[in-house]
PDB file of C-alpha atoms in Angstrom:
ATOM      1  CA  MET A   1      36.964 146.098 -11.060  1.00 95.00           C
ATOM      2  CA  ARG A   2      39.167 144.462  -8.307  1.00 97.00           C
ATOM      3  CA  ILE A   3      37.953 140.982  -6.161  1.00 98.00           C
ATOM      4  CA  VAL A   4      39.146 139.782  -3.162  1.00 98.00           C
ATOM      5  CA  ILE A   5      38.540 135.941  -2.990  1.00 98.00           C
ATOM      6  CA  ALA A   6      38.221 135.049   0.561  1.00 97.00           C
ATOM      7  CA  SER A   7      38.581 131.258  -0.152  1.00 95.00           C
ATOM      8  CA  PRO A   8      40.920 129.149  -1.738  1.00 96.00           C
ATOM      9  CA  VAL A   9      39.520 127.876  -5.299  1.00 97.00           C
ATOM     10  CA  PRO A  10      40.094 125.651  -8.302  1.00 96.00           C
ATOM     11  CA  GLN A  11      42.910 126.303 -10.344  1.00 96.00           C
ATOM     12  CA  ASP A  12      40.695 127.333 -13.454  1.00 96.00           C
ATOM     13  CA  VAL A  13      38.404 129.651 -11.547  1.00 97.00           C
ATOM     14  CA  ALA A  14      41.621 131.517  -9.902  1.00 97.00           C
ATOM     15  CA  ASP A  15      43.101 131.638 -13.064  1.00 96.00           C
ATOM     16  CA  ARG A  16      40.023 133.371 -14.712  1.00 97.00           C
ATOM     17  CA  ALA A  17      39.778 135.509 -11.699  1.00 97.00           C
ATOM     18  CA  ARG A  18      43.122 137.086 -12.155  1.00 96.00           C
ATOM     19  CA  ILE A  19      42.748 137.923 -16.084  1.00 96.00           C
ATOM     20  CA  GLU A  20      39.327 139.236 -15.602  1.00 96.00           C
ATOM     21  CA  PHE A  21      39.372 141.030 -12.016  1.00 95.00           C
ATOM     22  CA  ASP A  22      43.089 141.334 -11.318  1.00 91.00           C
ATOM     23  CA  ALA A  23      41.749 139.428  -8.395  1.00 96.00           C
ATOM     24  CA  VAL A  24      43.651 139.422  -4.796  1.00 96.00           C
ATOM     25  CA  LEU A  25      43.779 135.486  -4.033  1.00 96.00           C
ATOM     26  CA  SER A  26      44.140 133.619  -1.125  1.00 93.00           C
ATOM     27  CA  GLN A  27      45.039 130.238  -2.019  1.00 93.00           C
ATOM     28  CA  GLU A  28      46.491 129.104   0.837  1.00 91.00           C
ATOM     29  CA  GLN A  29      44.008 129.255   3.718  1.00 92.00           C
ATOM     30  CA  GLU A  30      40.522 131.193   3.950  1.00 94.00           C
ATOM     31  CA  LEU A  31      40.489 134.295   5.131  1.00 96.00           C
ATOM     32  CA  ASP A  32      39.280 134.931   8.761  1.00 95.00           C
ATOM     33  CA  SER A  33      37.128 138.340   8.959  1.00 95.00           C
ATOM     34  CA  GLU A  34      39.655 140.565  10.327  1.00 96.00           C
ATOM     35  CA  ALA A  35      41.967 139.155   7.300  1.00 97.00           C
ATOM     36  CA  LEU A  36      38.988 139.562   5.132  1.00 97.00           C
ATOM     37  CA  VAL A  37      38.386 143.692   6.178  1.00 97.00           C
ATOM     38  CA  ALA A  38      41.665 143.952   5.600  1.00 97.00           C
ATOM     39  CA  ALA A  39      42.531 143.060   1.927  1.00 97.00           C
ATOM     40  CA  LEU A  40      39.503 144.260   1.260  1.00 97.00           C
ATOM     41  CA  ARG A  41      40.721 147.715   2.504  1.00 97.00           C
ATOM     42  CA  SER A  42      44.655 147.415   1.043  1.00 97.00           C
ATOM     43  CA  SER A  43      43.167 146.558  -1.856  1.00 96.00           C
ATOM     44  CA  ALA A  44      39.868 148.862  -2.481  1.00 96.00           C
ATOM     45  CA  ALA A  45      37.995 145.802  -4.048  1.00 97.00           C
ATOM     46  CA  ARG A  46      34.769 146.399  -5.414  1.00 97.00           C
ATOM     47  CA  GLY A  47      33.317 142.817  -5.210  1.00 98.00           C
ATOM     48  CA  VAL A  48      34.456 139.738  -2.741  1.00 98.00           C
ATOM     49  CA  LEU A  49      33.644 136.393  -3.403  1.00 98.00           C
ATOM     50  CA  VAL A  50      33.385 133.771  -0.273  1.00 97.00           C
ATOM     51  CA  SER A  51      32.514 130.116   0.293  1.00 94.00           C
ATOM     52  CA  SER A  52      29.413 129.138   2.886  1.00 90.00           C
ATOM     53  CA  ARG A  53      32.209 128.023   5.123  1.00 88.00           C
ATOM     54  CA  GLN A  54      33.212 131.544   6.168  1.00 93.00           C
ATOM     55  CA  LYS A  55      30.429 133.775   7.762  1.00 94.00           C
ATOM     56  CA  LEU A  56      29.967 137.489   7.305  1.00 97.00           C
ATOM     57  CA  ASP A  57      27.999 139.028   9.918  1.00 97.00           C
ATOM     58  CA  ALA A  58      27.067 142.280  10.988  1.00 97.00           C
ATOM     59  CA  ALA A  59      30.047 143.538  12.091  1.00 97.00           C
ATOM     60  CA  THR A  60      31.983 142.284   9.790  1.00 97.00           C
ATOM     61  CA  ILE A  61      30.109 143.961   6.837  1.00 98.00           C
ATOM     62  CA  ALA A  62      30.417 146.806   9.038  1.00 97.00           C
ATOM     63  CA  ALA A  63      33.899 147.011   8.639  1.00 97.00           C
ATOM     64  CA  PHE A  64      34.225 146.891   4.698  1.00 98.00           C
ATOM     65  CA  PRO A  65      35.464 149.897   3.367  1.00 97.00           C
ATOM     66  CA  GLU A  66      33.062 152.158   1.176  1.00 97.00           C
ATOM     67  CA  THR A  67      34.188 150.535  -2.391  1.00 97.00           C
ATOM     68  CA  VAL A  68      32.652 147.488  -1.436  1.00 98.00           C
ATOM     69  CA  LYS A  69      29.616 147.079  -3.608  1.00 98.00           C
ATOM     70  CA  ILE A  70      28.861 143.217  -3.866  1.00 98.00           C
ATOM     71  CA  ILE A  71      29.028 139.766  -2.243  1.00 98.00           C
ATOM     72  CA  ALA A  72      29.095 136.958  -4.259  1.00 98.00           C
ATOM     73  CA  THR A  73      28.712 133.572  -2.327  1.00 97.00           C
ATOM     74  CA  CYS A  74      29.847 129.893  -3.536  1.00 95.00           C
ATOM     75  CA  SER A  75      26.760 128.457  -2.323  1.00 92.00           C
ATOM     76  CA  VAL A  76      22.838 128.216  -2.743  1.00 88.00           C
ATOM     77  CA  GLY A  77      22.609 128.486   0.842  1.00 84.00           C
ATOM     78  CA  PHE A  78      23.079 132.558   2.527  1.00 88.00           C
ATOM     79  CA  ASP A  79      22.582 132.175   5.932  1.00 86.00           C
ATOM     80  CA  HIS A  80      26.468 132.660   6.662  1.00 92.00           C
ATOM     81  CA  ILE A  81      25.766 136.104   5.678  1.00 96.00           C
ATOM     82  CA  ASP A  82      23.765 139.077   7.315  1.00 96.00           C
ATOM     83  CA  ARG A  83      21.313 140.147   4.038  1.00 94.00           C
ATOM     84  CA  LYS A  84      20.056 142.967   6.668  1.00 95.00           C
ATOM     85  CA  ALA A  85      23.961 144.348   7.693  1.00 97.00           C
ATOM     86  CA  ALA A  86      24.548 144.034   3.234  1.00 97.00           C
ATOM     87  CA  ARG A  87      21.327 145.847   2.861  1.00 96.00           C
ATOM     88  CA  ALA A  88      21.658 148.645   4.974  1.00 96.00           C
ATOM     89  CA  ARG A  89      25.373 149.163   3.223  1.00 96.00           C
ATOM     90  CA  GLY A  90      24.061 148.918  -0.121  1.00 96.00           C
ATOM     91  CA  ILE A  91      26.102 145.666  -1.108  1.00 98.00           C
ATOM     92  CA  ILE A  92      24.346 143.294  -3.370  1.00 97.00           C
ATOM     93  CA  VAL A  93      24.310 139.601  -2.633  1.00 98.00           C
ATOM     94  CA  THR A  94      24.465 136.719  -5.023  1.00 98.00           C
ATOM     95  CA  ASN A  95      24.332 133.065  -4.659  1.00 96.00           C
ATOM     96  CA  THR A  96      24.991 130.203  -7.167  1.00 96.00           C
ATOM     97  CA  PRO A  97      21.977 128.079  -7.730  1.00 92.00           C
ATOM     98  CA  ASP A  98      21.070 125.404  -9.505  1.00 90.00           C
ATOM     99  CA  VAL A  99      24.602 124.282 -10.611  1.00 95.00           C
ATOM    100  CA  LEU A 100      25.372 121.692  -6.751  1.00 94.00           C
ATOM    101  CA  THR A 101      21.466 119.958  -7.937  1.00 95.00           C
ATOM    102  CA  ASP A 102      23.531 116.869  -9.408  1.00 97.00           C
ATOM    103  CA  ALA A 103      26.230 116.239  -6.942  1.00 97.00           C
ATOM    104  CA  THR A 104      24.146 117.027  -3.691  1.00 97.00           C
ATOM    105  CA  ALA A 105      21.589 114.812  -4.803  1.00 98.00           C
ATOM    106  CA  ASP A 106      24.567 111.766  -5.817  1.00 98.00           C
ATOM    107  CA  LEU A 107      25.715 112.313  -2.393  1.00 98.00           C
ATOM    108  CA  ALA A 108      22.391 112.285  -0.543  1.00 98.00           C
ATOM    109  CA  MET A 109      21.987 108.777  -2.492  1.00 98.00           C
ATOM    110  CA  MET A 110      25.222 107.611  -1.161  1.00 98.00           C
ATOM    111  CA  LEU A 111      24.525 108.613   2.634  1.00 98.00           C
ATOM    112  CA  LEU A 112      21.057 106.923   1.874  1.00 98.00           C
ATOM    113  CA  LEU A 113      22.915 103.378   0.594  1.00 98.00           C
ATOM    114  CA  CYS A 114      25.191 103.762   3.330  1.00 98.00           C
ATOM    115  CA  ALA A 115      23.431 103.554   5.709  1.00 98.00           C
ATOM    116  CA  ALA A 116      21.084 101.557   4.550  1.00 98.00           C
ATOM    117  CA  ARG A 117      23.670  98.663   3.878  1.00 98.00           C
ATOM    118  CA  ARG A 118      25.852  99.107   6.710  1.00 98.00           C
ATOM    119  CA  ALA A 119      29.193 100.893   5.072  1.00 98.00           C
ATOM    120  CA  LYS A 120      30.712 102.113   8.049  1.00 98.00           C
ATOM    121  CA  GLU A 121      30.655  99.124   9.731  1.00 98.00           C
ATOM    122  CA  TYR A 122      31.791  97.498   6.504  1.00 97.00           C
ATOM    123  CA  ALA A 123      34.645  99.651   6.373  1.00 97.00           C
ATOM    124  CA  ALA A 124      35.576  98.745   9.868  1.00 97.00           C
ATOM    125  CA  VAL A 125      35.665  95.115   9.344  1.00 97.00           C
ATOM    126  CA  MET A 126      37.972  95.166   6.228  1.00 97.00           C
ATOM    127  CA  ASP A 127      40.219  97.793   8.278  1.00 97.00           C
ATOM    128  CA  ALA A 128      40.477  95.052  10.799  1.00 97.00           C
ATOM    129  CA  GLY A 129      41.713  92.961   8.462  1.00 98.00           C
ATOM    130  CA  TRP A 130      38.447  90.989   8.061  1.00 97.00           C
ATOM    131  CA  ARG A 131      39.521  87.200   8.934  1.00 95.00           C
ATOM    132  CA  ARG A 132      36.691  85.492   9.822  1.00 93.00           C
ATOM    133  CA  ARG A 133      32.976  84.601   7.307  1.00 94.00           C
ATOM    134  CA  PHE A 134      30.017  85.710   9.063  1.00 96.00           C
ATOM    135  CA  ALA A 135      26.862  83.382   9.122  1.00 97.00           C
ATOM    136  CA  LEU A 136      23.891  84.159   6.816  1.00 97.00           C
ATOM    137  CA  ASN A 137      22.683  86.101   9.971  1.00 97.00           C
ATOM    138  CA  GLU A 138      25.022  88.509  10.763  1.00 96.00           C
ATOM    139  CA  MET A 139      25.669  91.674   9.378  1.00 96.00           C
ATOM    140  CA  LEU A 140      22.324  92.664   7.302  1.00 98.00           C
ATOM    141  CA  GLY A 141      21.849  95.679   5.747  1.00 98.00           C
ATOM    142  CA  VAL A 142      18.212  97.108   4.833  1.00 97.00           C
ATOM    143  CA  GLN A 143      17.369  96.673   1.254  1.00 97.00           C
ATOM    144  CA  PRO A 144      15.633 100.077  -0.381  1.00 98.00           C
ATOM    145  CA  SER A 145      14.244  98.751  -3.450  1.00 98.00           C
ATOM    146  CA  GLY A 146      10.102  98.870  -2.764  1.00 98.00           C
ATOM    147  CA  LYS A 147      11.092 100.908   0.110  1.00 98.00           C
ATOM    148  CA  ASN A 148       9.035 104.190   0.572  1.00 98.00           C
ATOM    149  CA  LEU A 149      11.266 107.640   0.476  1.00 98.00           C
ATOM    150  CA  GLY A 150       9.692 110.690   1.679  1.00 98.00           C
ATOM    151  CA  ILE A 151      11.250 113.711   0.735  1.00 98.00           C
ATOM    152  CA  ILE A 152      10.527 116.865   2.691  1.00 98.00           C
ATOM    153  CA  GLY A 153      11.810 119.756  -0.130  1.00 98.00           C
ATOM    154  CA  MET A 154      11.216 118.954  -3.778  1.00 97.00           C
ATOM    155  CA  GLY A 155      13.409 121.664  -5.232  1.00 95.00           C
ATOM    156  CA  ARG A 156      15.651 121.056  -7.688  1.00 94.00           C
ATOM    157  CA  ILE A 157      17.577 118.951  -5.106  1.00 96.00           C
ATOM    158  CA  GLY A 158      14.584 117.151  -3.785  1.00 97.00           C
ATOM    159  CA  ARG A 159      13.577 115.992  -7.088  1.00 97.00           C
ATOM    160  CA  ALA A 160      17.097 115.367  -8.192  1.00 97.00           C
ATOM    161  CA  VAL A 161      17.546 112.521  -5.541  1.00 98.00           C
ATOM    162  CA  ALA A 162      13.477 111.338  -6.529  1.00 98.00           C
ATOM    163  CA  SER A 163      14.887 110.702  -9.800  1.00 97.00           C
ATOM    164  CA  ARG A 164      17.663 108.357  -8.759  1.00 98.00           C
ATOM    165  CA  ALA A 165      16.248 106.695  -5.809  1.00 98.00           C
ATOM    166  CA  ARG A 166      13.503 105.555  -8.295  1.00 97.00           C
ATOM    167  CA  GLY A 167      16.095 104.020  -9.986  1.00 97.00           C
ATOM    168  CA  PHE A 168      16.552 101.615  -7.286  1.00 97.00           C
ATOM    169  CA  GLY A 169      13.225 100.990  -7.090  1.00 98.00           C
ATOM    170  CA  MET A 170      12.081 103.353  -4.677  1.00 98.00           C
ATOM    171  CA  HIS A 171       8.368 104.836  -4.055  1.00 98.00           C
ATOM    172  CA  ILE A 172       8.034 108.844  -3.125  1.00 98.00           C
ATOM    173  CA  LEU A 173       6.244 110.627  -1.702  1.00 98.00           C
ATOM    174  CA  TYR A 174       7.092 114.021  -1.088  1.00 98.00           C
ATOM    175  CA  HIS A 175       5.879 117.517   1.201  1.00 98.00           C
ATOM    176  CA  ASN A 176       6.641 120.624  -0.018  1.00 97.00           C
ATOM    177  CA  ARG A 177       5.461 124.087   0.403  1.00 94.00           C
ATOM    178  CA  HIS A 178       3.151 123.750  -2.501  1.00 95.00           C
ATOM    179  CA  ARG A 179       1.661 120.669  -5.029  1.00 97.00           C
ATOM    180  CA  LEU A 180       3.856 120.679  -7.913  1.00 97.00           C
ATOM    181  CA  PRO A 181       1.965 119.783 -10.963  1.00 96.00           C
ATOM    182  CA  ASP A 182       2.149 116.229 -12.049  1.00 92.00           C
ATOM    183  CA  ASP A 183       4.843 116.561 -14.619  1.00 92.00           C
ATOM    184  CA  GLU A 184       7.096 118.105 -12.158  1.00 93.00           C
ATOM    185  CA  ALA A 185       6.498 115.488  -9.416  1.00 94.00           C
ATOM    186  CA  ILE A 186       6.814 112.148 -12.009  1.00 88.00           C
ATOM    187  CA  GLY A 187       5.148 109.994  -9.956  1.00 94.00           C
ATOM    188  CA  ALA A 188       5.429 110.967  -6.457  1.00 97.00           C
ATOM    189  CA  ARG A 189       2.974 111.006  -3.725  1.00 98.00           C
ATOM    190  CA  TYR A 190       2.385 114.552  -2.619  1.00 98.00           C
ATOM    191  CA  LEU A 191       1.132 114.692   1.385  1.00 98.00           C
ATOM    192  CA  ASP A 192      -0.342 117.761   3.142  1.00 97.00           C
ATOM    193  CA  THR A 193       1.842 117.744   5.867  1.00 98.00           C
ATOM    194  CA  ILE A 194       4.828 115.837   7.412  1.00 98.00           C
ATOM    195  CA  GLU A 195       3.126 114.503   9.859  1.00 98.00           C
ATOM    196  CA  GLU A 196       0.619 112.725   7.280  1.00 98.00           C
ATOM    197  CA  MET A 197       4.149 111.313   5.183  1.00 98.00           C
ATOM    198  CA  LEU A 198       6.540 109.867   7.970  1.00 98.00           C
ATOM    199  CA  PRO A 199       4.309 106.776   9.477  1.00 98.00           C
ATOM    200  CA  GLN A 200       4.583 105.453   5.641  1.00 98.00           C
ATOM    201  CA  CYS A 201       8.317 106.131   5.468  1.00 98.00           C
ATOM    202  CA  ALA A 202      10.712 103.954   5.553  1.00 98.00           C
ATOM    203  CA  PHE A 203      13.152 106.354   4.272  1.00 99.00           C
ATOM    204  CA  VAL A 204      13.522 110.437   5.058  1.00 98.00           C
ATOM    205  CA  SER A 205      15.741 112.549   2.725  1.00 98.00           C
ATOM    206  CA  LEU A 206      15.565 116.478   3.847  1.00 98.00           C
ATOM    207  CA  HIS A 207      16.079 118.966   1.329  1.00 97.00           C
ATOM    208  CA  VAL A 208      14.642 122.570   2.683  1.00 95.00           C
ATOM    209  CA  PRO A 209      16.462 125.542   3.605  1.00 90.00           C
ATOM    210  CA  SER A 210      17.134 126.236   6.767  1.00 87.00           C
ATOM    211  CA  ALA A 211      14.045 127.132   8.873  1.00 80.00           C
ATOM    212  CA  GLY A 212      14.747 129.106  12.099  1.00 84.00           C
ATOM    213  CA  SER A 213      13.537 125.787  14.197  1.00 93.00           C
ATOM    214  CA  PRO A 214      13.937 121.851  13.527  1.00 97.00           C
ATOM    215  CA  VAL A 215      11.942 120.407  10.703  1.00 98.00           C
ATOM    216  CA  MET A 216      12.609 116.832  12.441  1.00 98.00           C
ATOM    217  CA  THR A 217      11.373 117.101  16.200  1.00 98.00           C
ATOM    218  CA  ARG A 218      11.615 114.737  18.390  1.00 98.00           C
ATOM    219  CA  GLU A 219       7.545 114.206  18.071  1.00 98.00           C
ATOM    220  CA  ARG A 220       8.204 113.896  14.282  1.00 98.00           C
ATOM    221  CA  LEU A 221      11.088 111.623  14.711  1.00 98.00           C
ATOM    222  CA  HIS A 222       8.623 109.208  16.700  1.00 98.00           C
ATOM    223  CA  LEU A 223       6.453 109.576  14.127  1.00 98.00           C
ATOM    224  CA  LEU A 224       8.428 107.464  12.019  1.00 98.00           C
ATOM    225  CA  PRO A 225       8.238 103.667  11.692  1.00 98.00           C
ATOM    226  CA  ARG A 226      10.730 102.390  14.494  1.00 98.00           C
ATOM    227  CA  GLY A 227      14.012 101.466  12.080  1.00 98.00           C
ATOM    228  CA  ALA A 228      13.755 104.317   9.520  1.00 98.00           C
ATOM    229  CA  ILE A 229      16.329 105.770   8.161  1.00 99.00           C
ATOM    230  CA  LEU A 230      17.258 109.515   8.102  1.00 99.00           C
ATOM    231  CA  ILE A 231      19.261 111.534   5.811  1.00 99.00           C
ATOM    232  CA  ASN A 232      20.227 115.387   6.054  1.00 98.00           C
ATOM    233  CA  THR A 233      22.403 116.949   3.124  1.00 98.00           C
ATOM    234  CA  ALA A 234      20.182 120.422   3.529  1.00 95.00           C
ATOM    235  CA  ARG A 235      21.000 121.965   6.763  1.00 94.00           C
ATOM    236  CA  GLY A 236      22.062 121.056  10.384  1.00 95.00           C
ATOM    237  CA  ASP A 237      19.632 122.741  12.115  1.00 95.00           C
ATOM    238  CA  LEU A 238      16.784 121.284  10.122  1.00 97.00           C
ATOM    239  CA  ILE A 239      17.594 118.363  12.711  1.00 98.00           C
ATOM    240  CA  ASP A 240      17.059 118.401  16.927  1.00 98.00           C
ATOM    241  CA  GLU A 241      20.312 117.013  16.997  1.00 98.00           C
ATOM    242  CA  GLU A 242      19.620 115.607  21.069  1.00 98.00           C
ATOM    243  CA  ALA A 243      16.586 113.854  19.933  1.00 98.00           C
ATOM    244  CA  LEU A 244      17.941 112.467  16.894  1.00 98.00           C
ATOM    245  CA  LEU A 245      20.642 111.092  19.369  1.00 98.00           C
ATOM    246  CA  ALA A 246      18.082 109.262  21.783  1.00 98.00           C
ATOM    247  CA  ALA A 247      16.248 108.190  19.155  1.00 98.00           C
ATOM    248  CA  LEU A 248      19.583 106.618  17.775  1.00 98.00           C
ATOM    249  CA  ALA A 249      20.584 104.628  20.995  1.00 98.00           C
ATOM    250  CA  SER A 250      16.710 103.454  21.593  1.00 98.00           C
ATOM    251  CA  GLY A 251      16.650 102.149  18.170  1.00 98.00           C
ATOM    252  CA  GLN A 252      13.410 104.356  16.832  1.00 98.00           C
ATOM    253  CA  ILE A 253      16.060 105.464  13.915  1.00 98.00           C
ATOM    254  CA  GLY A 254      17.742 102.861  12.712  1.00 98.00           C
ATOM    255  CA  ALA A 255      20.250 104.237  11.100  1.00 98.00           C
ATOM    256  CA  ALA A 256      21.332 107.905   9.774  1.00 98.00           C
ATOM    257  CA  GLY A 257      23.771 109.384   6.716  1.00 98.00           C
ATOM    258  CA  LEU A 258      24.492 113.155   7.781  1.00 98.00           C
ATOM    259  CA  ASP A 259      26.787 115.644   5.835  1.00 98.00           C
ATOM    260  CA  VAL A 260      25.325 119.101   7.691  1.00 96.00           C
ATOM    261  CA  PHE A 261      25.820 119.425  11.527  1.00 97.00           C
ATOM    262  CA  ARG A 262      24.319 122.780  13.662  1.00 94.00           C
ATOM    263  CA  GLY A 263      28.189 123.040  15.255  1.00 90.00           C
ATOM    264  CA  GLU A 264      30.028 122.881  11.555  1.00 90.00           C
ATOM    265  CA  PRO A 265      33.107 121.757  11.912  1.00 91.00           C
ATOM    266  CA  ALA A 266      32.822 120.913  15.699  1.00 95.00           C
ATOM    267  CA  PHE A 267      30.130 119.067  15.008  1.00 97.00           C
ATOM    268  CA  ASP A 268      28.828 116.578  18.288  1.00 98.00           C
ATOM    269  CA  LEU A 269      31.223 113.598  18.566  1.00 98.00           C
ATOM    270  CA  ARG A 270      28.679 110.891  20.167  1.00 98.00           C
ATOM    271  CA  PHE A 271      27.244 110.838  16.081  1.00 98.00           C
ATOM    272  CA  GLY A 272      30.756 109.232  15.694  1.00 98.00           C
ATOM    273  CA  ASP A 273      29.789 106.189  18.691  1.00 98.00           C
ATOM    274  CA  PHE A 274      27.024 104.727  16.732  1.00 98.00           C
ATOM    275  CA  PRO A 275      28.484 102.411  14.101  1.00 97.00           C
ATOM    276  CA  ASN A 276      25.148 102.798  11.928  1.00 98.00           C
ATOM    277  CA  VAL A 277      25.239 106.357  11.601  1.00 98.00           C
ATOM    278  CA  PHE A 278      27.278 107.593   8.132  1.00 98.00           C
ATOM    279  CA  LEU A 279      29.250 110.423   8.631  1.00 98.00           C
ATOM    280  CA  THR A 280      30.520 113.337   5.773  1.00 98.00           C
ATOM    281  CA  PRO A 281      32.066 116.611   6.533  1.00 97.00           C
ATOM    282  CA  HIS A 282      29.330 118.704   4.526  1.00 95.00           C
ATOM    283  CA  MET A 283      30.654 117.739   0.742  1.00 95.00           C
ATOM    284  CA  GLY A 284      27.548 117.540  -1.073  1.00 95.00           C
ATOM    285  CA  SER A 285      29.164 120.358  -3.359  1.00 95.00           C
ATOM    286  CA  ALA A 286      32.255 118.499  -3.873  1.00 96.00           C
ATOM    287  CA  THR A 287      33.292 117.253  -7.070  1.00 97.00           C
ATOM    288  CA  VAL A 288      35.813 119.000  -9.306  1.00 96.00           C
ATOM    289  CA  GLU A 289      33.276 119.937 -11.752  1.00 97.00           C
ATOM    290  CA  THR A 290      30.365 121.561  -9.384  1.00 97.00           C
ATOM    291  CA  ARG A 291      32.987 123.353  -7.519  1.00 96.00           C
ATOM    292  CA  ASN A 292      34.354 124.729 -10.442  1.00 97.00           C
ATOM    293  CA  ALA A 293      30.438 125.202 -12.231  1.00 97.00           C
ATOM    294  CA  MET A 294      30.164 127.090  -8.443  1.00 97.00           C
ATOM    295  CA  GLY A 295      33.232 129.658  -8.829  1.00 97.00           C
ATOM    296  CA  TRP A 296      32.596 130.746 -13.053  1.00 97.00           C
ATOM    297  CA  ARG A 297      28.574 131.556 -11.976  1.00 97.00           C
ATOM    298  CA  ALA A 298      29.626 133.776  -8.929  1.00 98.00           C
ATOM    299  CA  LEU A 299      32.254 135.221 -11.271  1.00 98.00           C
ATOM    300  CA  ASP A 300      29.656 135.558 -13.759  1.00 98.00           C
ATOM    301  CA  ASN A 301      27.387 137.877 -11.806  1.00 97.00           C
ATOM    302  CA  LEU A 302      30.377 139.805 -10.583  1.00 98.00           C
ATOM    303  CA  ALA A 303      31.387 140.628 -14.152  1.00 97.00           C
ATOM    304  CA  ARG A 304      27.208 141.546 -14.799  1.00 97.00           C
ATOM    305  CA  PHE A 305      27.918 143.718 -11.645  1.00 97.00           C
ATOM    306  CA  LYS A 306      31.419 144.760 -13.373  1.00 97.00           C
ATOM    307  CA  GLU A 307      30.262 145.449 -16.717  1.00 96.00           C
ATOM    308  CA  GLY A 308      26.817 147.621 -15.155  1.00 95.00           C
ATOM    309  CA  GLY A 309      23.942 145.176 -15.237  1.00 95.00           C
ATOM    310  CA  HIS A 310      22.156 143.759 -12.469  1.00 94.00           C
ATOM    311  CA  PRO A 311      23.006 140.107 -11.215  1.00 97.00           C
ATOM    312  CA  PRO A 312      21.122 137.072 -12.304  1.00 95.00           C
ATOM    313  CA  ASP A 313      21.555 135.721  -8.979  1.00 96.00           C
ATOM    314  CA  ALA A 314      21.052 138.188  -7.145  1.00 96.00           C
ATOM    315  CA  LEU A 315      18.997 137.683  -3.775  1.00 92.00           C
ATOM    316  CA  ASP A 316      15.937 139.697  -2.929  1.00 86.00           C
ATOM    317  CA  TYR A 317      15.922 141.913   0.312  1.00 66.00           C
TER     318      TYR A 317
END
C-alpha cells in the first residue's frame, strides 16, 4: 500500500514511512491542494497523511482519485477536513489523540507565566541593552500562586494543565460538559456554567474543540474581574477577537497568552501591538518527542488499515 505524505515530517517518521509504505514524501514544503491531488493520482496511493495546516475541503476531496481510501491527520482536531465529503467518498479519517497532551499543557503554562510575568516586555528591555535599573514599583507582574485558574474544558489537556497549575499553588475551577468523577477532577471545583465561573477567575485557560461560535464573547470577557489573564492553546475561533482587542485596550483583560488565532497564519497583527500579549504561532505540539509520536500514531492507523483492520483512531461520522 502506497501513501502520500503531504507535509514535511520528522526524519524518523519519514524513514518508517518509506520502509512500510513506499511513501511519496514532501520533505521540502507542504503540498497545496492541487499538488496533493496530482501526487495522489500519479502514485495511485491508497492513503494520505496531512497536517492540521492543510485544508482538505469538499472540492479537494472530490478531486481525489478513487484509489484513496484513508486520510490520516497528524492532529487532535480535524476541522480542517470536510468529513461530510470524506464520508460521501467512503474515505476513513483518523487523527492522533492523546500524544499532544503534555506538550500542549506545557505550552499553556508557558503562556500563562509569560503573560503574568510580562515576559514580552522583559525581553524587549534586554534586547534593547538594559542600561538602567528599575524601581521597586516598575515592571511588576502578577503572581499565579494563590490565584484561581478557570479551565474551560477538562479533557486530557485541561486536566494536564490543572495538574501543572497546582504545582504553582493555583486553585483550580472548571466548567465542562459533564462534571468529572472526583478522582479525575483531583480537587478542582466544578461550576455549572461558564457565567458562574468567570467572575471568580484571575486566569482562564481554554481547552475545548471549535464550537462554531465564540466561547469567550464580549459579555463573558466582561464577567471576568478587571485585569484577568486569558490563555488559549485550543482553537482561534473560541474567542471573539474584536471583543478581546477592545478588552485589552480598556484594561478589562490585563494580559493574554495566545497560541491560536482565527486567521492563521495571517493572524490579526493588532495583537502584536500590545506589550502585555504573549504570542506563539500555533506551536502547542512542537517538541521532537510529540511530533514523532504524532507521526508514528498516524502511521499506526495507516498500518492497521493496510492490514485490513479498523484504525483505532478512526473518527465517527
